[in-house]
Short mmCIF file of C-alpha atoms in Angstrom, two decimals:
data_model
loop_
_atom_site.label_atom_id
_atom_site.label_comp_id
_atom_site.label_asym_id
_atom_site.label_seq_id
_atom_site.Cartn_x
_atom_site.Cartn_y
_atom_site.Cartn_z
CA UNK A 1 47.28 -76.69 40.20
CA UNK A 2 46.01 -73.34 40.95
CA UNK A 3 45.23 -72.98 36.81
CA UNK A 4 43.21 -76.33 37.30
CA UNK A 5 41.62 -74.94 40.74
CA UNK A 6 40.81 -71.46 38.80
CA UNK A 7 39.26 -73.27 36.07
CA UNK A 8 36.80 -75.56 38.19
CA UNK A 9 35.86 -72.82 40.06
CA UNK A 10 34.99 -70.30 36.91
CA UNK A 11 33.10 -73.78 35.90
CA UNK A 12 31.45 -74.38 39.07
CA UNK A 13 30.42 -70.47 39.19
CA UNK A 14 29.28 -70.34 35.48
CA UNK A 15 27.00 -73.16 36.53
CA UNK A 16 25.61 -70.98 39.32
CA UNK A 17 25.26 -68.13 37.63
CA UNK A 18 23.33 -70.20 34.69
CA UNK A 19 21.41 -71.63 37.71
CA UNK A 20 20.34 -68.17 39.06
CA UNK A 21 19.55 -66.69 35.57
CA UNK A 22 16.98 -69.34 35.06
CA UNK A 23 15.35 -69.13 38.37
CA UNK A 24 15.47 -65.70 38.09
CA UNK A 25 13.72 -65.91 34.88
CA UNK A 26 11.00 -67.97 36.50
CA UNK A 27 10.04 -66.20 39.17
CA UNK A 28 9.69 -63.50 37.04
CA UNK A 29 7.23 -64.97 34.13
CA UNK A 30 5.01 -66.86 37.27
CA UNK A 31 3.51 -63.47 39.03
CA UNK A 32 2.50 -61.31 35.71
CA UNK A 33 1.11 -64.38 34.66
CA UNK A 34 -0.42 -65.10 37.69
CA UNK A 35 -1.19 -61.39 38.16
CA UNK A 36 -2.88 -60.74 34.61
CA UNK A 37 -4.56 -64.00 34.25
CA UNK A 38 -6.41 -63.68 37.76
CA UNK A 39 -7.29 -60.00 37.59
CA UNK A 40 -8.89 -60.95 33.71
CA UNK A 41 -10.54 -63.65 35.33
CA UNK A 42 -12.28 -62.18 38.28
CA UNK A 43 -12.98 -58.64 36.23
CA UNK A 44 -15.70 -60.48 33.96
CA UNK A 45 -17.26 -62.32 36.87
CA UNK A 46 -17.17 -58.98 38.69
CA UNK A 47 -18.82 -57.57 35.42
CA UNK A 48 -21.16 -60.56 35.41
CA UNK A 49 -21.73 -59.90 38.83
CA UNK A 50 -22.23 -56.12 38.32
CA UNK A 51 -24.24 -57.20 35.32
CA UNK A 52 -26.66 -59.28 37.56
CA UNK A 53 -27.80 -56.93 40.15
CA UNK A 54 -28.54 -53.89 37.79
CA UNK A 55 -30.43 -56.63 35.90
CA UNK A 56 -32.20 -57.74 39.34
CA UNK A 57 -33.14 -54.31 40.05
CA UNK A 58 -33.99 -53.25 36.63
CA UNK A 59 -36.56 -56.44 36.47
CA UNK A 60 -37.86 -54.97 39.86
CA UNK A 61 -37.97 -51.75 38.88
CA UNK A 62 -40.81 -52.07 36.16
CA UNK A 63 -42.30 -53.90 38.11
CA UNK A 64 -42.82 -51.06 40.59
CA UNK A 65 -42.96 -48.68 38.31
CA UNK A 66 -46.29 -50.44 36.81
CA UNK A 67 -47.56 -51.34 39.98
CA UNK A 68 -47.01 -47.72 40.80
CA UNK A 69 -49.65 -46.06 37.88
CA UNK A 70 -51.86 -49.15 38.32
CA UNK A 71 -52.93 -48.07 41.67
CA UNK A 72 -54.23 -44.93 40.20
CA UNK A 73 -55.67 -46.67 37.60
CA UNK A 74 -57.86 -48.77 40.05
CA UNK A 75 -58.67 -45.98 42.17
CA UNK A 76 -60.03 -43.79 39.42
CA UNK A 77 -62.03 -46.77 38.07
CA UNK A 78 -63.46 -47.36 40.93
CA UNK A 79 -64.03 -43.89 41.59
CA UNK A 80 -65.92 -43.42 38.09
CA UNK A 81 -68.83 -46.19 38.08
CA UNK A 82 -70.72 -47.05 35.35
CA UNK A 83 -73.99 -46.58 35.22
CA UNK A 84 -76.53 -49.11 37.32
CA UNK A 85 -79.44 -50.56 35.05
CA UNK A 86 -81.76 -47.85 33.59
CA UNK A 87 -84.73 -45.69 33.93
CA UNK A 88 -87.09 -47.77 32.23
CA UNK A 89 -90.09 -49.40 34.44
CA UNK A 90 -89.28 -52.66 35.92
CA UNK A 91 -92.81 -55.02 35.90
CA UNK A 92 -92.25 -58.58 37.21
CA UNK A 93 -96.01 -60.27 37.39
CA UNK A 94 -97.89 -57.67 38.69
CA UNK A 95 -100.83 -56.82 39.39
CA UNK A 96 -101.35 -60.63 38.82
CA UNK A 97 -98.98 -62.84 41.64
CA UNK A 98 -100.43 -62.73 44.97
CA UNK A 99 -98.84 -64.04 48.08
CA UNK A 100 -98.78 -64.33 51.55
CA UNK A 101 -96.10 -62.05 52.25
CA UNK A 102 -96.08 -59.52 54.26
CA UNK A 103 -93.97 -56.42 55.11
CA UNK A 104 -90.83 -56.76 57.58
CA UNK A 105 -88.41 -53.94 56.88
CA UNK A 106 -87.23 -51.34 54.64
CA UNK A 107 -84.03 -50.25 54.57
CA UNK A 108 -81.20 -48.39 53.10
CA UNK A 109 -77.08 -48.89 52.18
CA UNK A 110 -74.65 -47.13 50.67
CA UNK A 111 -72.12 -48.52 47.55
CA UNK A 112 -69.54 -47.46 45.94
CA UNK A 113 -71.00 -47.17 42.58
CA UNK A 114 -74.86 -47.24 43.70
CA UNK A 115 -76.99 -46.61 46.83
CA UNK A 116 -79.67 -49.54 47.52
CA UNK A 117 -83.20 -49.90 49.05
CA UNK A 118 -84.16 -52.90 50.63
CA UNK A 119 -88.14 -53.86 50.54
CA UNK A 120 -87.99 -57.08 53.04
CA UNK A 121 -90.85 -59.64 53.42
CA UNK A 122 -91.80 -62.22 55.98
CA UNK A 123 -94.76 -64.81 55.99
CA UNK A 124 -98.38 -64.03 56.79
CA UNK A 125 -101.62 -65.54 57.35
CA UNK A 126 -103.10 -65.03 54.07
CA UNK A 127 -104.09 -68.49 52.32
CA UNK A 128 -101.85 -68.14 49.62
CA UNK A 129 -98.63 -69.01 48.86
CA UNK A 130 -95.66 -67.58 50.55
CA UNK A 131 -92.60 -66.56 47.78
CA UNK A 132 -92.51 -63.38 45.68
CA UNK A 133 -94.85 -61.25 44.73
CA UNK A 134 -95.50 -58.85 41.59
CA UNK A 135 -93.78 -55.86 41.80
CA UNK A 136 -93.97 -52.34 39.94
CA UNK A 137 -90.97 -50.04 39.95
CA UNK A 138 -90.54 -46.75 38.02
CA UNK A 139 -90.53 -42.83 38.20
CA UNK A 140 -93.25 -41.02 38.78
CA UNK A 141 -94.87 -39.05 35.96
CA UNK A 142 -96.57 -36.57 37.59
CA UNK A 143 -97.32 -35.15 41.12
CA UNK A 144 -97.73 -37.94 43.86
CA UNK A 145 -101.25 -38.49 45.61
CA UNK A 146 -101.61 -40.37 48.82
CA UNK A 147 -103.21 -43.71 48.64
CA UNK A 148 -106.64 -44.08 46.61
CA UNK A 149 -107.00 -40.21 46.98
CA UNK A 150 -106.94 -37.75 43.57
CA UNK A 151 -106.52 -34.60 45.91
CA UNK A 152 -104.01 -35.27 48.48
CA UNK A 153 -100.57 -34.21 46.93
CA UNK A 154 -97.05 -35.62 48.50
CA UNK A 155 -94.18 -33.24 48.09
CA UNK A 156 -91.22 -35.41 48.55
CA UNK A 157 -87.35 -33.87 48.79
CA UNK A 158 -85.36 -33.98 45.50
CA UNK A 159 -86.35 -33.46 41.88
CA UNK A 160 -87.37 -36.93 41.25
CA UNK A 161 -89.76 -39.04 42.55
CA UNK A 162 -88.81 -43.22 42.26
CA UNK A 163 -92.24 -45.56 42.80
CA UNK A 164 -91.94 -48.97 44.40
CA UNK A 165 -95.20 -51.18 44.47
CA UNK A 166 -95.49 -54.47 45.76
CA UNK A 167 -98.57 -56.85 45.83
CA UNK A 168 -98.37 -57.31 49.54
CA UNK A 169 -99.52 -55.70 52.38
CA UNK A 170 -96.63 -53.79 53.73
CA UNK A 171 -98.81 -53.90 57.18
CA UNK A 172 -102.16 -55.24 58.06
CA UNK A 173 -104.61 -56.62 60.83
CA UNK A 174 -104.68 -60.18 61.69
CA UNK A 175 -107.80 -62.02 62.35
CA UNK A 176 -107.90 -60.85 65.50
CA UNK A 177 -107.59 -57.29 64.24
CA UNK A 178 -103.63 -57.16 65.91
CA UNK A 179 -101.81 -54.79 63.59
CA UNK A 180 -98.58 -57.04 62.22
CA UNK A 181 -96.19 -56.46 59.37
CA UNK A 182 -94.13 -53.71 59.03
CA UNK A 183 -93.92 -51.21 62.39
CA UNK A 184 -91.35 -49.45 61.11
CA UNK A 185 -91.67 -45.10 60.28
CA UNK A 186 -93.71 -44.34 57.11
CA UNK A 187 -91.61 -41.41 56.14
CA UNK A 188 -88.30 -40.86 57.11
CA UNK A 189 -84.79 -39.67 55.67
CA UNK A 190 -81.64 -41.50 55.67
CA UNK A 191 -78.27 -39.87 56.51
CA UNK A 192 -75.02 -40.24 54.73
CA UNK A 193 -76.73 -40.92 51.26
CA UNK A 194 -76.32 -39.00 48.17
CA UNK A 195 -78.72 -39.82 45.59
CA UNK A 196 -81.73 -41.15 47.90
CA UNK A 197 -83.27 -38.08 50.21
CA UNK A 198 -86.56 -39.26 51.39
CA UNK A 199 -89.00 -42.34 52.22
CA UNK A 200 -92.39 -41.97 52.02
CA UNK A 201 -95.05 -44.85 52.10
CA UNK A 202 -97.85 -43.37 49.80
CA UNK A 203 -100.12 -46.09 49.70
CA UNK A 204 -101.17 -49.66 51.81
CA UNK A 205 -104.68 -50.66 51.01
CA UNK A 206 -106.21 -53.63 49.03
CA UNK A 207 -102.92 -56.25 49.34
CA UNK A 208 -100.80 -53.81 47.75
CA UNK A 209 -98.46 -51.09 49.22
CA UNK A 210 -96.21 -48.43 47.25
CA UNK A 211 -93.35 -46.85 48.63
CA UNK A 212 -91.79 -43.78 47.02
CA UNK A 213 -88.31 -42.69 46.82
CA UNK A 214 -87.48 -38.63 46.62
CA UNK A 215 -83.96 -38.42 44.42
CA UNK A 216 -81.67 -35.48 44.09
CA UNK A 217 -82.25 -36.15 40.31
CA UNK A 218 -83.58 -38.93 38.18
CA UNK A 219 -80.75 -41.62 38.39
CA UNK A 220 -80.23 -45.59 36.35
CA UNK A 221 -81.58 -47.95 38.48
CA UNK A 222 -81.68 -52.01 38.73
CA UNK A 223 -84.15 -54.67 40.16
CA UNK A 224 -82.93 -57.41 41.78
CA UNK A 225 -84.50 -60.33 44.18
CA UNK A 226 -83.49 -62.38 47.30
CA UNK A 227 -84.50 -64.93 49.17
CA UNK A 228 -84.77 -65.97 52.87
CA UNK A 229 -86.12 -64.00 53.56
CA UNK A 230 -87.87 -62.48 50.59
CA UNK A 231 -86.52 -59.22 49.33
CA UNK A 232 -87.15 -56.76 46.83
CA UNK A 233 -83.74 -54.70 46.06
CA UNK A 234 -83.75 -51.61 43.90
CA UNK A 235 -80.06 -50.02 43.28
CA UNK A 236 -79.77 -46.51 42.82
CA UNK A 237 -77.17 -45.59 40.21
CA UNK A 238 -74.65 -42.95 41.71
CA UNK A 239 -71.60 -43.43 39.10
#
């Protein structure tokens, strides 16, 4: 009986310790598996991951890197002009186109690549028609006489002397012999300019006034035209 007893009970704990040994042997494969498999798994996203940002910033990094010398780039262009038209005369119809016009204003600016003098025009009593007139622009070659005169020399500031003649009155009487047009100085200096130094108007008789322009040196220069009101621009080249 006991023999029998002894018997079942090595059975019963062979069974158990079978039993054990395989859950033992479970528990045991599950976590390194688990362990390696998630570790492998989340190291390449993490790479991935790693891999992204660097690739963000690198992508931003050019990006400011060029931006970065660009900026200098713009500056010093901007800083180095090229040069504004030419020194060549500028002739558009005159002495032939007459017009009403009359003189308004004359003015001065200041660019970045040129400085600019403004010849503006406003509507008289003449009977002819109002819109542009001829115009003469160029440098001077030789000294400067006032008006019709052959012995009244103009020494303007600078070393070159810039001529701008227009077939209009700049100012004039009206038929009641009331002074209208321009009222403005007829020789001044401007302030805060480089290339342009002085203002002089040398001549107003006979429907046509000239207007000339002392330099710091003889300088490019362009013609251009507006209108409303009429205006006669002449750009200085300072690049």
């Amino acid at each position: 009986m006991w023999a029998v007893v002894h018997r079942s009970s090595l059975a019963v704990l062979s069974v158990i310790v079978v039993m054990l040994g395989a859950c033992a042997g479970d528990g045991t494969t599950t976590p390194p598996t688990g362990a390696g498999t998630a570790p492998a798994t989340d190291s390449p996203t993490s790479t991935a991951t790693a891999t992204t940002a660097p690739s963000s910033g690198s992508t931003e990094t050019p990006a400011t890197a060029t931006s970065a010398p660009v900026a200098p780039t713009a500056v010093a262009t901007s800083t180095s002009c090229e040069a504004v038209g030419s020194v060549d005369e500028v002739v558009h119809e005159f002495p032939l186109r007459l017009t009403s016009e009359i003189g308004a204003d004359i003015r001065t600016g200041s660019h970045e690549c040129f400085e600019r003098i403004v010849v503006e025009l406003q509507a008289g009593f003449a009977p002819t028609p109002d819109g542009l007139p001829g115009y003469w622009v160029r440098y001077a070659d030789g000294p400067l006489t006032l008006g019709q005169t052959d012995d009244q020399f103009v020494e303007l500031d600078g070393d070159a002397d810039l001529l701008i003649t227009v077939n209009a009155w700049m100012q004039t009487f009206d038929e009641n012999t009331q002074l209208v047009g321009y009222d403005g100085p007829t020789d001044f200096r401007p302030t805060g300019l480089q290339a342009i130094q002085q203002l002089y108007m040398l001549d107003n008789s006979e429907g046509v006034h000239t207007w000339a322009v002392g330099l710091d040196r003889e300088r490019p220069f362009r013609v251009l035209t507006l209108d409303d009101p009429t205006r006669i621009v002449v750009d200085v080249s300072v690049g």
